[in-house]
Amino acid sequence: MKKLYICCTYYHLLISIIKSLQSNEKCDVLLTTSWNDFKLISDKKLIEKLNKSKIFENVFIDDGILNQLKQSKKGSFKELKKYILLKKYIRNFHINLLEYNDIYVFNYNNPSGRMINKCKIYHNLLEDGTDCFKNNKNIIEGRLSLKKIIKKYILRMDQLGESKYAKSVEVNDLTDVNISNKNIIELSKKDMFDNLSDSEKKNIVSLFIDDSNWLKLNNATLIITQPFFADAIVKTREEQLEIYKDIIDKYGFNDKIIIKPHPRDDINYEKIIPKSNVIEEIFPIEILNFTNIKFNKVITVSSTSVNLIYNCNEKIFLGWEWLEEWVKKYERC
């Protein structure tokens, strides 16, 4: 028996690492990319550590799309056209997927995920982010309806467990899950974390984080950002910056603030807080549970990752409705 995990984000890799550590079967991992986000497959230090760890039998790097897109302008029509026309890349795919008893994917927004459906390969779908299959994204569904249509009918990307080749869909919590797949499996991420040994937690942290001064900043307020501008939820970078400035003014007043930007978030937060308090390292936020740091507050608009942060006194989850009202007010000004 052998398993393959296909990852295009740091969160995907974290979950794959934990599942591999808690499995009695041999596991491989394929690191790939989603659209123009090359951070994971370009992280040479992480890949070197991952190979040395022997957590996976093989670590494959899917850089075919990187070679095709690295010269194209971000967000351009040229890039979209190249993405649609990746037939040569698909034909030359270098892993025999038929060798695996189980294949795990987190989304279909990458060439590897698309190819799995295109080739009618049965697989298991894992959550792209904690609780991301819950029916809680009205503002995104409304503002990104055209994007969804393009993905589904032009790029032929199945969404949210719609693929008939998904043997199962694994979620953190079954409550309010909004997908059509009938074989939904509930597996608590907290239980997964709790079942790790102290040494496993320490090793996982060392894979993603080197010694950082901010790890010593106890009792600070942590703000987890989201790429609202990159995802076309707000119109400008300045608007996104204003969102987090208002959050700091209202919920973090007089607190020591630490901002953890989303991996796809390119906003310059040094305009509102000191550079030393912006976490520049890219890692899955959930591994903060495996460190000694203790937060006073953890604040987010709607990142479900906050559900899996336990080393804090208070969590503030503002929600999509809060964001929708904020955007309406901002656009009226």
Short mmCIF file of N, CA and C in Angstrom, two decimals, residues 27 38 43 54 92 129 175 228 230 264 270 300 313:
data_model
loop_
_atom_site.label_atom_id
_atom_site.label_comp_id
_atom_site.label_asym_id
_atom_site.label_seq_id
_atom_site.Cartn_x
_atom_site.Cartn_y
_atom_site.Cartn_z
N CYS A 27 4.42 6.77 2.20
CA CYS A 27 3.79 7.97 1.65
C CYS A 27 4.80 8.78 0.84
N PHE A 38 4.27 30.44 -6.47
CA PHE A 38 5.38 29.50 -6.58
C PHE A 38 6.12 29.32 -5.26
N ASP A 43 10.78 27.05 -2.25
CA ASP A 43 11.36 27.10 -0.90
C ASP A 43 12.42 26.00 -0.76
N LYS A 54 12.94 12.41 6.10
CA LYS A 54 12.48 11.06 5.74
C LYS A 54 11.02 10.82 6.15
N ASN A 92 3.40 15.27 -20.43
CA ASN A 92 4.75 14.93 -19.99
C ASN A 92 4.85 14.80 -18.47
N GLY A 129 -8.52 24.37 3.42
CA GLY A 129 -8.23 25.06 4.67
C GLY A 129 -9.24 24.57 5.69
N THR A 175 -20.51 19.82 10.78
CA THR A 175 -21.57 20.81 10.97
C THR A 175 -21.57 21.84 9.84
N PHE A 228 -7.37 39.81 0.59
CA PHE A 228 -8.62 40.33 0.04
C PHE A 228 -8.42 41.04 -1.30
N ALA A 230 -5.81 40.50 -3.45
CA ALA A 230 -5.41 39.49 -4.43
C ALA A 230 -6.59 38.65 -4.89
N ARG A 264 -0.25 34.54 0.33
CA ARG A 264 -0.50 35.24 -0.94
C ARG A 264 -0.74 36.74 -0.74
N GLU A 270 4.10 47.39 7.08
CA GLU A 270 5.01 48.27 7.81
C GLU A 270 4.51 49.71 7.84
N THR A 300 -8.94 37.68 13.45
CA THR A 300 -9.02 37.49 12.01
C THR A 300 -10.38 37.94 11.51
N ASN A 313 -5.56 33.64 24.90
CA ASN A 313 -6.60 33.91 25.90
C ASN A 313 -7.95 34.21 25.26
#
